[in-house]
mmCIF file of C-alpha atoms in Angstrom:
data_model
loop_
_atom_site.group_PDB
_atom_site.id
_atom_site.type_symbol
_atom_site.label_atom_id
_atom_site.label_comp_id
_atom_site.label_asym_id
_atom_site.label_seq_id
_atom_site.Cartn_x
_atom_site.Cartn_y
_atom_site.Cartn_z
ATOM 1 C CA MET A 1 65.589 65.053 -10.030
ATOM 2 C CA THR A 2 62.373 66.684 -8.864
ATOM 3 C CA LEU A 3 60.675 69.857 -9.971
ATOM 4 C CA THR A 4 61.448 71.562 -6.660
ATOM 5 C CA VAL A 5 65.141 70.670 -6.811
ATOM 6 C CA VAL A 6 65.420 71.793 -10.434
ATOM 7 C CA ALA A 7 63.655 75.106 -9.789
ATOM 8 C CA LEU A 8 65.712 75.927 -6.690
ATOM 9 C CA THR A 9 68.978 74.834 -8.304
ATOM 10 C CA LEU A 10 68.373 77.019 -11.344
ATOM 11 C CA LEU A 11 67.507 79.964 -9.088
ATOM 12 C CA ALA A 12 70.655 79.461 -6.989
ATOM 13 C CA VAL A 13 72.872 79.164 -10.077
ATOM 14 C CA ALA A 14 71.353 82.324 -11.572
ATOM 15 C CA LEU A 15 71.762 84.368 -8.376
ATOM 16 C CA LEU A 16 75.258 83.145 -7.521
ATOM 17 C CA GLY A 17 76.372 83.320 -11.139
ATOM 18 C CA PRO A 18 75.279 85.969 -13.637
ATOM 19 C CA VAL A 19 73.200 88.073 -11.231
ATOM 20 C CA SER A 20 75.968 88.464 -8.639
ATOM 21 C CA HIS A 21 78.472 89.014 -11.427
ATOM 22 C CA LEU A 22 76.532 91.691 -13.308
ATOM 23 C CA LEU A 23 74.795 93.528 -10.468
ATOM 24 C CA PRO A 24 77.987 95.198 -9.112
ATOM 25 C CA ARG A 25 78.627 96.570 -12.611
ATOM 26 C CA ALA A 26 75.191 98.128 -13.018
ATOM 27 C CA ARG A 27 75.535 101.863 -13.565
ATOM 28 C CA TRP A 28 71.999 102.539 -12.370
ATOM 29 C CA ALA A 29 72.935 101.377 -8.873
ATOM 30 C CA ALA A 30 74.520 104.763 -8.171
ATOM 31 C CA ALA A 31 71.184 106.458 -8.921
ATOM 32 C CA GLU A 32 69.221 104.337 -6.432
ATOM 33 C CA PRO A 33 71.715 102.931 -3.907
ATOM 34 C CA ARG A 34 69.145 102.351 -1.171
ATOM 35 C CA ALA A 35 66.858 100.250 -3.376
ATOM 36 C CA THR A 36 69.881 98.415 -4.774
ATOM 37 C CA LEU A 37 70.898 97.563 -1.208
ATOM 38 C CA VAL A 38 67.469 96.022 -0.663
ATOM 39 C CA LEU A 39 67.911 94.049 -3.879
ATOM 40 C CA TRP A 40 71.320 92.777 -2.732
ATOM 41 C CA GLN A 41 69.825 91.631 0.560
ATOM 42 C CA ALA A 42 67.092 89.800 -1.325
ATOM 43 C CA VAL A 43 69.674 88.195 -3.639
ATOM 44 C CA GLY A 44 71.692 86.922 -0.682
ATOM 45 C CA LEU A 45 68.718 85.578 1.229
ATOM 46 C CA SER A 46 67.076 84.038 -1.829
ATOM 47 C CA ALA A 47 70.313 82.370 -2.924
ATOM 48 C CA GLY A 48 70.797 80.892 0.535
ATOM 49 C CA LEU A 49 67.237 79.591 0.646
ATOM 50 C CA ALA A 50 67.571 78.161 -2.857
ATOM 51 C CA VAL A 51 70.817 76.291 -2.144
ATOM 52 C CA LEU A 52 69.728 74.900 1.206
ATOM 53 C CA GLY A 53 66.190 74.229 -0.002
ATOM 54 C CA ALA A 54 67.402 72.336 -3.069
ATOM 55 C CA ALA A 55 69.633 70.121 -0.935
ATOM 56 C CA ALA A 56 66.863 69.479 1.599
ATOM 57 C CA ALA A 57 64.304 68.724 -1.117
ATOM 58 C CA MET A 58 66.688 66.296 -2.833
ATOM 59 C CA ALA A 59 67.371 64.561 0.475
ATOM 60 C CA VAL A 60 63.761 63.902 1.495
ATOM 61 C CA ALA A 61 62.272 63.441 -1.995
ATOM 62 C CA PRO A 62 61.670 59.659 -1.567
ATOM 63 C CA LEU A 63 59.389 60.203 1.422
ATOM 64 C CA SER A 64 56.493 62.195 -0.076
ATOM 65 C CA ASP A 65 55.209 64.160 -3.047
ATOM 66 C CA THR A 66 55.521 67.481 -1.176
ATOM 67 C CA LEU A 67 58.345 68.947 0.891
ATOM 68 C CA LEU A 68 56.236 69.516 3.998
ATOM 69 C CA GLY A 69 54.793 66.039 3.727
ATOM 70 C CA ALA A 70 58.269 64.563 3.328
ATOM 71 C CA PHE A 71 59.501 66.225 6.489
ATOM 72 C CA ARG A 72 56.426 65.014 8.385
ATOM 73 C CA VAL A 73 57.253 61.461 7.325
ATOM 74 C CA PHE A 74 60.924 61.988 8.154
ATOM 75 C CA PHE A 75 60.221 63.157 11.708
ATOM 76 C CA ALA A 76 57.640 60.395 12.174
ATOM 77 C CA HIS A 77 60.373 57.867 11.375
ATOM 78 C CA LEU A 78 62.720 59.557 13.828
ATOM 79 C CA LEU A 79 60.097 59.473 16.599
ATOM 80 C CA ALA A 80 59.497 55.796 15.835
ATOM 81 C CA GLY A 81 63.174 55.096 16.522
ATOM 82 C CA ASP A 82 64.514 55.005 12.963
ATOM 83 C CA PRO A 83 67.785 57.033 13.066
ATOM 84 C CA THR A 84 67.830 57.438 9.277
ATOM 85 C CA GLY A 85 64.342 58.964 9.144
ATOM 86 C CA GLY A 86 63.397 56.494 6.438
ATOM 87 C CA LEU A 87 66.125 57.687 4.059
ATOM 88 C CA GLY A 88 68.659 55.632 2.196
ATOM 89 C CA PRO A 89 72.441 56.195 2.433
ATOM 90 C CA PHE A 90 72.657 58.659 -0.476
ATOM 91 C CA HIS A 91 69.757 60.813 0.681
ATOM 92 C CA THR A 92 71.028 60.735 4.261
ATOM 93 C CA VAL A 93 74.390 62.101 3.105
ATOM 94 C CA VAL A 94 72.674 64.861 1.109
ATOM 95 C CA LEU A 95 70.610 65.830 4.155
ATOM 96 C CA LEU A 96 73.720 65.902 6.336
ATOM 97 C CA VAL A 97 75.454 68.152 3.804
ATOM 98 C CA ALA A 98 72.482 70.550 3.889
ATOM 99 C CA LEU A 99 72.499 70.566 7.696
ATOM 100 C CA VAL A 100 76.260 71.144 7.888
ATOM 101 C CA LEU A 101 76.103 73.999 5.363
ATOM 102 C CA THR A 102 73.201 75.598 7.235
ATOM 103 C CA ALA A 103 75.043 75.260 10.543
ATOM 104 C CA ARG A 104 78.189 76.770 9.037
ATOM 105 C CA LEU A 105 76.386 79.787 7.579
ATOM 106 C CA LEU A 106 74.416 80.496 10.747
ATOM 107 C CA GLY A 107 77.374 79.711 12.994
ATOM 108 C CA VAL A 108 79.756 82.032 11.161
ATOM 109 C CA LEU A 109 77.108 84.767 11.216
ATOM 110 C CA ALA A 110 76.627 84.369 14.974
ATOM 111 C CA LEU A 111 80.370 84.226 15.646
ATOM 112 C CA SER A 112 81.074 87.218 13.427
ATOM 113 C CA THR A 113 78.316 89.188 15.151
ATOM 114 C CA TRP A 114 79.707 88.350 18.592
ATOM 115 C CA ARG A 115 83.265 89.250 17.620
ATOM 116 C CA THR A 116 82.171 92.505 16.002
ATOM 117 C CA VAL A 117 80.108 93.568 19.010
ATOM 118 C CA ARG A 118 82.957 92.661 21.359
ATOM 119 C CA ALA A 119 85.582 94.530 19.308
ATOM 120 C CA ARG A 120 83.274 97.532 18.951
ATOM 121 C CA GLY A 121 82.619 97.655 22.700
ATOM 122 C CA ARG A 122 86.324 97.347 23.505
ATOM 123 C CA HIS A 123 87.180 100.185 21.108
ATOM 124 C CA ARG A 124 84.320 102.327 22.436
ATOM 125 C CA ARG A 125 85.639 101.990 25.971
ATOM 126 C CA MET A 126 89.096 102.963 24.731
ATOM 127 C CA VAL A 127 87.954 106.101 22.940
ATOM 128 C CA ASP A 128 85.789 107.090 25.898
ATOM 129 C CA LEU A 129 88.887 106.819 28.072
ATOM 130 C CA VAL A 130 91.471 108.606 25.926
ATOM 131 C CA GLY A 131 89.323 110.725 23.603
ATOM 132 C CA ARG A 132 88.142 114.266 24.180
ATOM 133 C CA PRO A 133 84.767 115.716 23.185
ATOM 134 C CA LEU A 134 84.718 117.532 19.874
ATOM 135 C CA GLN A 135 82.570 120.275 21.446
ATOM 136 C CA PRO A 136 82.932 120.069 25.227
ATOM 137 C CA GLY A 137 80.738 121.862 27.690
ATOM 138 C CA PRO A 138 77.167 121.688 28.979
ATOM 139 C CA ALA A 139 75.848 123.530 25.924
ATOM 140 C CA ALA A 140 76.858 120.688 23.600
ATOM 141 C CA GLY A 141 74.002 118.533 22.322
ATOM 142 C CA THR A 142 73.799 114.740 22.283
ATOM 143 C CA ALA A 143 75.369 114.473 18.828
ATOM 144 C CA GLU A 144 78.288 116.663 19.867
ATOM 145 C CA ARG A 145 78.861 114.690 23.060
ATOM 146 C CA GLU A 146 78.957 111.475 21.020
ATOM 147 C CA SER A 147 81.729 112.894 18.805
ATOM 148 C CA LEU A 148 85.192 112.273 20.218
ATOM 149 C CA VAL A 149 88.671 113.266 19.078
ATOM 150 C CA LEU A 150 91.735 111.046 19.337
ATOM 151 C CA ASP A 151 95.188 112.617 19.212
ATOM 152 C CA HIS A 152 96.752 111.253 16.038
ATOM 153 C CA PRO A 153 98.311 113.138 13.129
ATOM 154 C CA ALA A 154 96.786 110.967 10.376
ATOM 155 C CA PRO A 155 93.320 112.195 9.302
ATOM 156 C CA ALA A 156 90.596 109.623 9.945
ATOM 157 C CA ALA A 157 86.893 109.584 10.746
ATOM 158 C CA TYR A 158 84.699 106.619 11.614
ATOM 159 C CA CYS A 159 81.705 105.674 13.692
ATOM 160 C CA LEU A 160 81.064 102.944 16.237
ATOM 161 C CA PRO A 161 77.406 101.845 16.002
ATOM 162 C CA GLY A 162 75.494 100.257 18.841
ATOM 163 C CA GLY A 163 73.472 101.184 21.887
ATOM 164 C CA THR A 164 75.961 103.927 22.800
ATOM 165 C CA PRO A 165 77.208 105.098 19.393
ATOM 166 C CA ARG A 166 80.286 107.196 18.867
ATOM 167 C CA VAL A 167 81.696 109.252 16.015
ATOM 168 C CA VAL A 168 85.479 109.280 16.238
ATOM 169 C CA LEU A 169 87.793 111.805 14.605
ATOM 170 C CA THR A 170 91.529 112.107 14.802
ATOM 171 C CA SER A 171 93.163 115.423 15.616
ATOM 172 C CA GLY A 172 94.673 115.245 12.128
ATOM 173 C CA ALA A 173 91.170 115.270 10.619
ATOM 174 C CA VAL A 174 90.050 118.189 12.798
ATOM 175 C CA GLU A 175 93.075 120.194 11.691
ATOM 176 C CA LEU A 176 92.653 119.231 8.037
ATOM 177 C CA PHE A 177 89.072 120.398 7.556
ATOM 178 C CA ASP A 178 87.384 123.737 7.853
ATOM 179 C CA ASP A 179 84.139 124.004 9.805
ATOM 180 C CA GLU A 180 81.870 123.190 6.845
ATOM 181 C CA GLU A 181 83.895 120.168 5.777
ATOM 182 C CA LEU A 182 84.066 118.881 9.334
ATOM 183 C CA ALA A 183 80.287 119.226 9.659
ATOM 184 C CA ALA A 184 79.861 117.295 6.379
ATOM 185 C CA VAL A 185 82.092 114.439 7.573
ATOM 186 C CA LEU A 186 80.176 114.282 10.859
ATOM 187 C CA ALA A 187 76.885 114.228 8.953
ATOM 188 C CA HIS A 188 78.145 111.297 6.879
ATOM 189 C CA GLU A 189 79.132 109.284 9.948
ATOM 190 C CA ARG A 190 75.884 110.060 11.742
ATOM 191 C CA ALA A 191 74.035 108.880 8.639
ATOM 192 C CA HIS A 192 75.729 105.500 9.065
ATOM 193 C CA LEU A 193 74.552 105.408 12.676
ATOM 194 C CA ALA A 194 70.990 106.450 11.866
ATOM 195 C CA GLU A 195 70.684 103.941 9.011
ATOM 196 C CA ARG A 196 72.307 101.132 11.073
ATOM 197 C CA HIS A 197 74.510 100.226 8.150
ATOM 198 C CA ASP A 198 76.506 97.948 10.421
ATOM 199 C CA LEU A 199 73.547 95.548 10.417
ATOM 200 C CA VAL A 200 73.315 95.711 6.627
ATOM 201 C CA VAL A 201 77.006 94.961 6.091
ATOM 202 C CA LEU A 202 77.364 92.304 8.792
ATOM 203 C CA PRO A 203 75.732 89.308 6.996
ATOM 204 C CA PHE A 204 77.746 89.903 3.820
ATOM 205 C CA ALA A 205 80.974 90.191 5.806
ATOM 206 C CA ALA A 206 80.152 87.003 7.709
ATOM 207 C CA TRP A 207 79.245 84.996 4.623
ATOM 208 C CA SER A 208 82.397 86.132 2.831
ATOM 209 C CA LYS A 209 84.278 84.474 5.697
ATOM 210 C CA ALA A 210 82.076 81.386 5.602
ATOM 211 C CA LEU A 211 82.470 80.977 1.827
ATOM 212 C CA PRO A 212 85.804 82.666 0.987
ATOM 213 C CA TRP A 213 86.280 80.430 -2.058
ATOM 214 C CA LEU A 214 83.134 81.788 -3.739
ATOM 215 C CA PRO A 215 83.980 84.888 -5.839
ATOM 216 C CA THR A 216 80.371 86.053 -6.013
ATOM 217 C CA VAL A 217 80.212 86.336 -2.216
ATOM 218 C CA ARG A 218 83.316 88.529 -2.167
ATOM 219 C CA ARG A 219 81.930 90.708 -4.954
ATOM 220 C CA SER A 220 78.632 91.130 -3.146
ATOM 221 C CA ARG A 221 80.387 92.314 0.000
ATOM 222 C CA THR A 222 82.402 94.904 -1.928
ATOM 223 C CA ALA A 223 79.273 96.125 -3.731
ATOM 224 C CA VAL A 224 77.291 96.428 -0.499
ATOM 225 C CA ASP A 225 80.146 98.314 1.193
ATOM 226 C CA ARG A 226 80.121 100.869 -1.619
ATOM 227 C CA LEU A 227 76.355 101.208 -1.616
ATOM 228 C CA VAL A 228 76.122 101.972 2.113
ATOM 229 C CA GLU A 229 78.680 104.735 1.597
ATOM 230 C CA MET A 230 76.547 106.198 -1.195
ATOM 231 C CA VAL A 231 73.452 106.074 1.009
ATOM 232 C CA ALA A 232 75.340 107.803 3.823
ATOM 233 C CA ASP A 233 76.592 110.436 1.374
ATOM 234 C CA ASP A 234 73.047 111.133 0.167
ATOM 235 C CA ARG A 235 71.651 111.401 3.689
ATOM 236 C CA ALA A 236 74.500 113.682 4.748
ATOM 237 C CA CYS A 237 73.736 115.971 1.804
ATOM 238 C CA ALA A 238 70.384 116.761 3.393
ATOM 239 C CA ASP A 239 72.334 118.688 6.047
ATOM 240 C CA CYS A 240 75.346 119.891 4.073
ATOM 241 C CA ASP A 241 76.377 120.959 0.597
ATOM 242 C CA ARG A 242 77.325 118.153 -1.791
ATOM 243 C CA THR A 243 80.399 120.029 -2.972
ATOM 244 C CA VAL A 244 81.636 120.500 0.578
ATOM 245 C CA LEU A 245 81.298 116.776 1.328
ATOM 246 C CA ALA A 246 83.025 115.913 -1.958
ATOM 247 C CA CYS A 247 85.926 118.210 -1.092
ATOM 248 C CA ALA A 248 86.207 116.657 2.355
ATOM 249 C CA LEU A 249 86.322 113.150 0.906
ATOM 250 C CA ALA A 250 88.892 114.209 -1.689
ATOM 251 C CA ARG A 251 91.091 115.727 1.018
ATOM 252 C CA PHE A 252 91.005 112.455 2.924
ATOM 253 C CA GLY A 253 92.780 110.849 -0.009
ATOM 254 C CA ALA A 254 93.304 107.106 0.318
ATOM 255 C CA ALA A 255 90.945 105.128 2.496
ATOM 256 C CA ALA A 256 91.749 105.399 6.169
ATOM 257 C CA HIS A 257 91.865 102.240 8.227
ATOM 258 C CA ALA A 258 89.002 101.772 10.659
ATOM 259 C CA PRO A 259 88.972 99.378 13.619
ATOM 260 C CA ASP A 260 86.883 96.224 13.594
ATOM 261 C CA GLY A 261 83.178 96.964 13.889
ATOM 262 C CA ALA A 262 83.502 100.572 12.694
ATOM 263 C CA LEU A 263 82.375 102.304 9.506
ATOM 264 C CA ALA A 264 84.856 104.806 8.072
ATOM 265 C CA ALA A 265 84.110 107.827 5.909
ATOM 266 C CA THR A 266 86.507 106.475 3.278
ATOM 267 C CA GLY A 267 85.947 102.833 4.108
ATOM 268 C CA THR A 268 85.521 101.354 0.625
ATOM 269 C CA GLY A 269 88.547 102.744 -1.143
ATOM 270 C CA ALA A 270 86.306 104.010 -3.998
ATOM 271 C CA VAL A 271 86.623 107.601 -2.831
ATOM 272 C CA LEU A 272 87.150 109.162 -6.250
ATOM 273 C CA ALA A 273 84.014 107.506 -7.636
ATOM 274 C CA ARG A 274 82.011 108.851 -4.704
ATOM 275 C CA VAL A 275 83.478 112.323 -5.202
ATOM 276 C CA ASP A 276 82.457 112.235 -8.885
ATOM 277 C CA ARG A 277 78.972 111.071 -7.881
ATOM 278 C CA LEU A 278 78.604 113.926 -5.388
ATOM 279 C CA LEU A 279 79.767 116.535 -7.884
ATOM 280 C CA ASP A 280 77.667 115.111 -10.724
ATOM 281 C CA PRO A 281 74.760 113.291 -9.025
ATOM 282 C CA PRO A 282 72.922 110.750 -11.200
ATOM 283 C CA ARG A 283 69.305 111.375 -11.980
ATOM 284 C CA ARG A 284 67.019 109.541 -9.603
ATOM 285 C CA SER A 285 64.143 107.499 -10.988
ATOM 286 C CA ALA A 286 60.981 106.517 -9.148
ATOM 287 C CA ARG A 287 60.311 103.891 -11.828
ATOM 288 C CA LEU A 288 63.749 102.334 -11.350
ATOM 289 C CA ARG A 289 63.291 102.356 -7.589
ATOM 290 C CA SER A 290 59.942 100.597 -7.917
ATOM 291 C CA LEU A 291 61.400 97.997 -10.283
ATOM 292 C CA LEU A 292 64.271 97.245 -7.908
ATOM 293 C CA LEU A 293 61.976 96.848 -4.921
ATOM 294 C CA ALA A 294 59.606 94.676 -6.953
ATOM 295 C CA ALA A 295 62.543 92.508 -8.053
ATOM 296 C CA ALA A 296 63.652 92.157 -4.427
ATOM 297 C CA ALA A 297 60.170 91.106 -3.331
ATOM 298 C CA THR A 298 59.973 88.605 -6.195
ATOM 299 C CA LEU A 299 63.302 87.046 -5.235
ATOM 300 C CA LEU A 300 62.086 86.532 -1.682
ATOM 301 C CA VAL A 301 58.820 84.956 -2.860
ATOM 302 C CA LEU A 302 60.268 82.583 -5.485
ATOM 303 C CA PRO A 303 62.170 80.137 -3.235
ATOM 304 C CA THR A 304 59.379 80.220 -0.670
ATOM 305 C CA LEU A 305 56.803 79.273 -3.284
ATOM 306 C CA ALA A 306 59.104 76.598 -4.689
ATOM 307 C CA LEU A 307 59.492 75.034 -1.246
ATOM 308 C CA LEU A 308 55.864 75.242 -0.172
ATOM 309 C CA THR A 309 53.800 74.734 -3.318
ATOM 310 C CA THR A 310 55.701 72.595 -5.826
ATOM 311 C CA THR A 311 55.602 68.841 -5.646
ATOM 312 C CA LEU A 312 58.583 66.624 -5.188
#
C-alpha cells in the first residue's frame, strides 16, 4: 500500500464517515448556512476525488514512483499495443473498478440533469398554458409576469429555475395569505432563483441515486436541502419582515409537494425548525464563516496535493 493510497483512503473514510455523520448535526450551521453549503460541496467533491484517486493510484502503482509518471507509462504501453497498459491482473481489475465507478457517478449526474431539465421544461410549458399572471397588465414588472397562479385549493408555492424561470402559486395559497405574507413567499422563491439553488442541490440528488446504499450520501442531500431553504429565507428577509415570512411558512403547515425540478417554499419538511430560526435568528459570526470557507478550501486542496505531489 502506497503513501498516496493510504492518504486518500484515510481522507475518504473521514469524509464519508464521521464528517458526513456529524456535519448535519452541527448547530452552528444554522448561523452560517451559506458557508456551510460551500463546505458541503467541498466535502462531496473531495470525497469523490479521494475515493477515485485512491483506486487509480493503487491500480497504477507498479508503473512508477509518481501518479503522473505511472499514467504516462500506462498510456505508453497502450500506444505500443499492450491492452493491459503494463498492469497485472489484480491492478487491471482495480483500474476497471475505478473507471466504472467514475462513469457511474458522472453518468448518473448527466442523466439526472437531463431528466430534471426536461421535467422542468415540460412543467413550465404547462403552467404557461393553464396558469394566470399573479399581477396581470402592462404595468406589471418582470418579476410579476414570471409569477403564475394555478387553480387548486391546496396551498402551494414553488419555483421553476432555468433560462425562463417561473414562480408558481396555487389559488389556495393566494387566498390563504395576506399581501405581506404573499410578498414574503414570493421573495423566498425568487431567492431560490437568484441563488440558482437548483444547481447546488442537483449533484447531491444525483449522487444519492447513484449510491443509494450509502447512508452518508442520503444525509448530505437532506442537509443541503435544508441549508438552501435557510439561505433563501435569509435573502428573502432583506425584502420582508422575518416574522411575516415565519407566519407564512407556519400557515403552510406540512411540506407541499413540488414537481420534479422545482424548489418549494416548504420543500424540506423541516418547516417548524425554519420558523423557529426566523423568529429567533442565530447570531452570525464572521470568524465562523472564515473558518468554514478555509476548511472548504483545505478539503479541495488535500486530495489534489495527494495526487500530484506524493510518491507512489
